[in-house]
Short mmCIF file of C-alpha atoms in Angstrom, two decimals:
data_model
loop_
_atom_site.label_atom_id
_atom_site.label_comp_id
_atom_site.label_asym_id
_atom_site.label_seq_id
_atom_site.Cartn_x
_atom_site.Cartn_y
_atom_site.Cartn_z
CA ALA A 167 0.02 0.13 -0.03
CA LEU A 168 2.82 2.48 0.90
CA VAL A 169 4.64 1.49 -2.57
CA LYS A 170 1.44 2.03 -4.34
CA LYS A 171 0.79 5.51 -2.85
CA ALA A 172 4.24 6.53 -3.19
CA LEU A 173 4.16 5.85 -7.26
CA ILE A 174 1.06 7.58 -7.53
CA ASP A 175 2.33 10.76 -5.99
CA LEU A 176 5.71 10.55 -8.06
CA ASP A 177 3.57 10.28 -11.17
CA THR A 178 1.80 13.40 -10.18
CA LEU A 179 4.73 15.36 -9.21
CA GLN A 180 6.61 14.47 -12.28
CA LYS A 181 3.89 15.40 -14.65
CA ALA A 182 3.33 18.69 -12.86
CA GLY A 183 6.93 19.35 -13.62
CA PHE A 184 8.66 19.16 -10.10
CA ASN A 185 12.60 19.02 -10.35
CA GLY A 186 12.67 16.25 -7.59
CA VAL A 187 11.00 14.23 -5.19
CA MET A 188 11.35 13.05 -1.63
CA VAL A 189 10.19 10.21 0.50
CA GLU A 190 9.46 10.89 4.15
CA ASN A 191 7.63 9.34 7.08
CA PHE A 192 5.41 12.34 7.41
CA GLU A 193 2.73 10.84 9.33
CA GLY A 194 5.08 9.50 11.95
CA PRO A 195 7.29 8.76 13.46
CA GLY A 196 5.88 8.36 17.02
CA PHE A 197 9.39 7.34 18.34
CA VAL A 198 12.96 8.43 17.93
CA GLY A 199 15.39 5.92 16.10
CA ALA A 200 14.22 3.50 13.49
CA THR A 201 13.91 -0.21 14.01
CA GLU A 202 15.40 -2.76 11.36
CA ASP A 203 11.97 -3.56 10.27
CA PHE A 204 10.99 0.26 9.74
CA LYS A 205 14.31 0.73 7.70
CA ASN A 206 13.46 -2.46 5.57
CA VAL A 207 9.88 -0.95 4.61
CA PHE A 208 11.49 2.30 4.08
CA LEU A 209 13.93 0.91 1.69
CA GLU A 210 11.43 -0.95 -0.14
CA VAL A 211 9.52 2.17 -0.84
CA VAL A 212 12.51 4.29 -1.57
CA LYS A 213 13.94 1.73 -4.07
CA ALA A 214 10.48 1.48 -5.87
CA VAL A 215 10.27 5.19 -6.31
CA VAL A 216 13.97 5.43 -7.54
CA GLU A 217 13.25 2.85 -10.14
CA LYS A 218 10.28 4.66 -11.61
CA ALA A 219 11.54 8.05 -11.30
CA SER A 220 12.99 10.41 -13.94
CA VAL A 221 13.86 13.04 -11.64
CA PRO A 222 16.41 12.78 -8.52
CA VAL A 223 14.98 11.01 -5.61
CA GLY A 224 15.82 12.08 -1.95
CA MET A 225 14.42 10.78 1.42
CA GLU A 226 14.46 11.31 5.09
CA ILE A 227 13.66 8.96 7.89
CA ILE A 228 12.45 11.52 10.58
CA TYR A 229 14.24 11.53 13.87
CA ASP A 230 16.95 9.10 12.58
CA MET A 231 19.59 10.63 10.72
CA PRO A 232 22.20 7.78 10.47
CA ALA A 233 19.52 5.36 9.32
CA THR A 234 18.50 8.29 6.70
CA ILE A 235 21.93 8.22 5.16
CA GLU A 236 22.46 4.47 5.49
CA VAL A 237 18.91 3.46 3.65
CA ALA A 238 19.62 6.34 1.10
CA TYR A 239 22.97 4.59 0.12
CA GLN A 240 21.07 1.13 -0.20
CA ALA A 241 18.16 2.46 -2.20
CA GLY A 242 20.16 4.71 -4.53
CA ALA A 243 18.72 8.06 -3.59
CA LYS A 244 20.51 11.17 -4.73
CA PHE A 245 20.03 13.33 -1.62
CA VAL A 246 18.81 13.35 2.01
CA ARG A 247 17.14 15.93 4.11
CA LEU A 248 18.30 15.91 7.67
CA ASP A 249 16.26 17.87 10.01
CA VAL A 250 18.63 17.17 12.83
CA PHE A 251 22.09 17.81 11.93
CA VAL A 252 24.19 20.44 14.08
CA ASP A 253 21.17 21.37 16.67
CA ASN A 254 20.33 19.20 19.59
CA VAL A 255 16.60 19.30 20.00
CA GLU A 256 13.69 18.19 22.00
CA THR A 257 10.68 16.86 20.12
CA ARG A 258 7.13 15.58 21.11
CA TRP A 259 8.75 12.07 20.84
CA GLY A 260 11.73 12.86 22.76
CA LYS A 261 15.41 14.39 22.52
CA VAL A 262 17.23 14.11 19.35
CA MET A 263 20.99 14.60 19.59
CA ALA A 264 23.10 15.97 16.64
CA VAL A 265 25.92 13.85 15.36
CA PRO A 266 27.23 15.76 12.39
CA LYS A 267 30.79 14.36 12.36
CA LYS A 268 29.18 10.69 12.38
CA LEU A 269 26.94 11.68 9.56
CA GLN A 270 29.90 13.25 7.51
CA THR A 271 31.93 10.19 8.11
CA MET A 272 29.05 7.51 7.00
CA ARG A 273 28.65 9.76 3.75
CA ASN A 274 32.47 9.29 3.06
CA GLU A 275 32.66 5.56 4.15
CA LEU A 276 29.42 4.31 2.63
CA GLY A 277 29.46 4.86 -1.20
CA ASN A 278 31.56 5.76 -4.10
CA ARG A 279 29.21 8.49 -4.96
CA LYS A 280 28.60 11.71 -3.33
CA LEU A 281 25.20 11.76 -1.36
CA ILE A 282 23.97 15.36 -1.24
CA MET A 283 23.16 16.42 2.25
CA LEU A 284 20.39 19.15 2.63
CA THR A 285 20.19 20.33 6.30
CA ASP A 286 17.95 21.95 8.44
CA ILE A 287 18.86 24.34 11.03
CA HIS A 288 16.52 25.50 13.98
CA VAL A 289 13.97 23.15 12.57
CA LYS A 290 10.28 23.14 12.83
CA HIS A 291 8.33 20.79 15.46
CA ALA A 292 11.33 21.01 17.64
CA LYS A 293 12.71 23.09 20.68
CA LEU A 294 16.57 23.77 20.50
CA ILE A 295 18.39 22.25 23.41
CA SER A 296 21.79 23.57 22.53
CA LYS A 297 21.50 27.24 22.52
CA LYS A 298 22.96 28.52 19.38
CA THR A 299 22.05 31.47 17.08
CA LEU A 300 20.96 30.91 13.36
CA GLU A 301 24.48 31.99 12.34
CA GLU A 302 26.27 29.69 14.45
CA SER A 303 24.16 26.79 13.36
CA ALA A 304 24.68 27.65 9.48
CA LEU A 305 28.44 28.02 9.77
CA GLU A 306 28.88 24.86 11.80
CA ALA A 307 26.63 23.01 8.95
CA ILE A 308 29.14 24.26 6.57
CA VAL A 309 32.08 22.69 8.72
CA TYR A 310 30.56 19.27 8.60
CA GLY A 311 29.64 19.13 4.97
CA SER A 312 26.19 20.38 4.38
CA ASP A 313 25.12 20.85 0.70
CA GLY A 314 22.33 23.32 1.35
CA ILE A 315 20.71 24.73 4.40
CA ILE A 316 16.89 24.52 4.79
CA ILE A 317 15.08 26.99 6.76
CA THR A 318 11.42 26.31 8.30
CA GLY A 319 8.57 28.10 9.92
CA SER A 320 7.50 26.92 13.45
CA TRP A 321 5.22 24.05 11.93
CA THR A 322 4.35 22.13 8.59
CA GLY A 323 2.48 24.59 6.56
CA ILE A 324 3.92 27.59 8.07
CA GLU A 325 6.20 29.81 6.20
CA PRO A 326 9.57 30.77 7.54
CA ASP A 327 10.46 34.19 8.64
CA MET A 328 11.93 36.35 5.77
CA GLU A 329 14.45 38.03 7.96
CA GLU A 330 16.12 34.22 8.90
CA ILE A 331 16.32 33.62 5.29
CA ARG A 332 18.08 37.06 4.55
CA LEU A 333 20.26 36.45 7.58
CA VAL A 334 21.42 33.00 6.51
CA LYS A 335 21.77 34.06 3.15
CA SER A 336 24.21 36.89 4.20
CA VAL A 337 26.32 34.35 6.12
CA LEU A 338 26.55 31.79 3.60
CA GLY A 339 26.90 34.13 0.70
CA SER A 340 27.17 32.14 -2.54
CA TYR A 341 28.77 29.19 -0.82
CA LEU A 342 25.58 27.12 -0.24
CA SER A 343 21.95 27.16 -1.30
CA VAL A 344 19.34 28.16 0.97
CA LEU A 345 15.82 26.43 0.78
CA VAL A 346 12.52 27.03 2.17
CA GLY A 347 11.62 23.89 4.05
CA SER A 348 7.73 24.63 4.93
CA GLY A 349 5.01 26.74 3.97
CA LEU A 350 5.70 27.54 0.19
CA ASN A 351 2.23 28.38 -1.67
CA THR A 352 1.08 30.05 -4.54
CA ASP A 353 0.31 33.32 -2.43
CA ASN A 354 3.93 33.68 -0.97
CA ILE A 355 5.73 32.13 -3.95
CA GLN A 356 7.20 35.57 -5.31
CA LYS A 357 8.26 36.70 -1.61
CA LEU A 358 10.06 33.61 -0.71
CA ILE A 359 11.75 32.68 -3.85
CA SER A 360 12.94 36.15 -4.48
CA LEU A 361 15.22 35.44 -1.43
CA ALA A 362 15.70 31.49 -1.32
CA ASP A 363 17.22 29.24 -3.96
CA GLY A 364 14.49 26.61 -3.82
CA ALA A 365 11.89 24.92 -1.79
CA ILE A 366 10.63 21.49 -0.41
CA VAL A 367 6.83 21.64 -0.59
CA GLY A 368 4.09 19.34 0.30
CA THR A 369 1.08 20.62 2.27
CA SER A 370 0.15 23.34 -0.19
CA ILE A 371 0.00 20.85 -3.13
CA LYS A 372 -2.05 18.09 -1.48
CA THR A 373 -6.00 17.50 -1.18
CA GLY A 374 -6.43 14.80 1.48
CA ASP A 375 -3.63 12.15 1.56
CA TYR A 376 -2.39 12.73 -2.25
CA VAL A 377 -0.67 15.34 -4.16
CA ASP A 378 -3.22 17.31 -6.24
CA TYR A 379 -2.22 17.42 -9.89
CA LYS A 380 -3.74 20.82 -10.42
CA LYS A 381 -2.36 22.20 -7.26
CA ALA A 382 1.03 21.17 -7.97
CA LYS A 383 1.05 22.17 -11.65
CA THR A 384 -0.26 25.69 -10.52
CA LEU A 385 2.61 26.02 -8.14
CA VAL A 386 5.32 25.07 -10.89
CA LYS A 387 3.90 27.47 -13.32
CA LYS A 388 4.07 30.34 -10.90
CA VAL A 389 7.76 29.60 -9.70
CA SER A 390 8.52 29.31 -13.35
CA THR A 391 6.95 32.60 -14.36
CA PHE A 392 8.68 34.33 -11.54
CA ARG A 393 12.14 32.79 -12.29
CA LEU A 394 12.06 34.09 -15.82
CA SER A 395 11.43 37.65 -14.54
CA LEU A 396 14.72 37.54 -12.42
#
């Protein structure tokens, strides 16, 4: 059932013109740390998506970053989202501690190809345990090999603070891309994409549990139109 749903959403996103897709346990996880059974199911789903996709496929196992990298290599994913990378956080499921050096080492040792790591700082759904400024977290993420910084609002579907995007862009310069990680929709595209280099989007293009083709296509058209005007 999970594979079937994933492939339906993949087909919709590709037809709508998205640049890539990402598999994530959005409805969970209900715990911190993935069991072997959980990882095996996740692997099956991602492999099925990779096999059928004509765009880059990424993934994240929420609240288990080492498992995310491990399964990504096994499944042939091109990129990962790591929502806990350099910041120790408290979530509703428990504490999640940052292990950036371990993740950097895993990427270097597990495969002969580079796995792109897109990493959140001061992520949604979590309270910082380690008190660091946004600038400090961004710079630390660079040190440990991040390929792009993700900025979110406080919750799923909530857009990030424009000043936070602006601040991180000023810190990173042209060194890394800055992505919007929540809240992008057809009403705020121009505002957010005028600063950010890209976005990960889910909530605003869904109807019920599935991606809505009309919503997804409309979003892509608006992004494309705005990019042409830059």
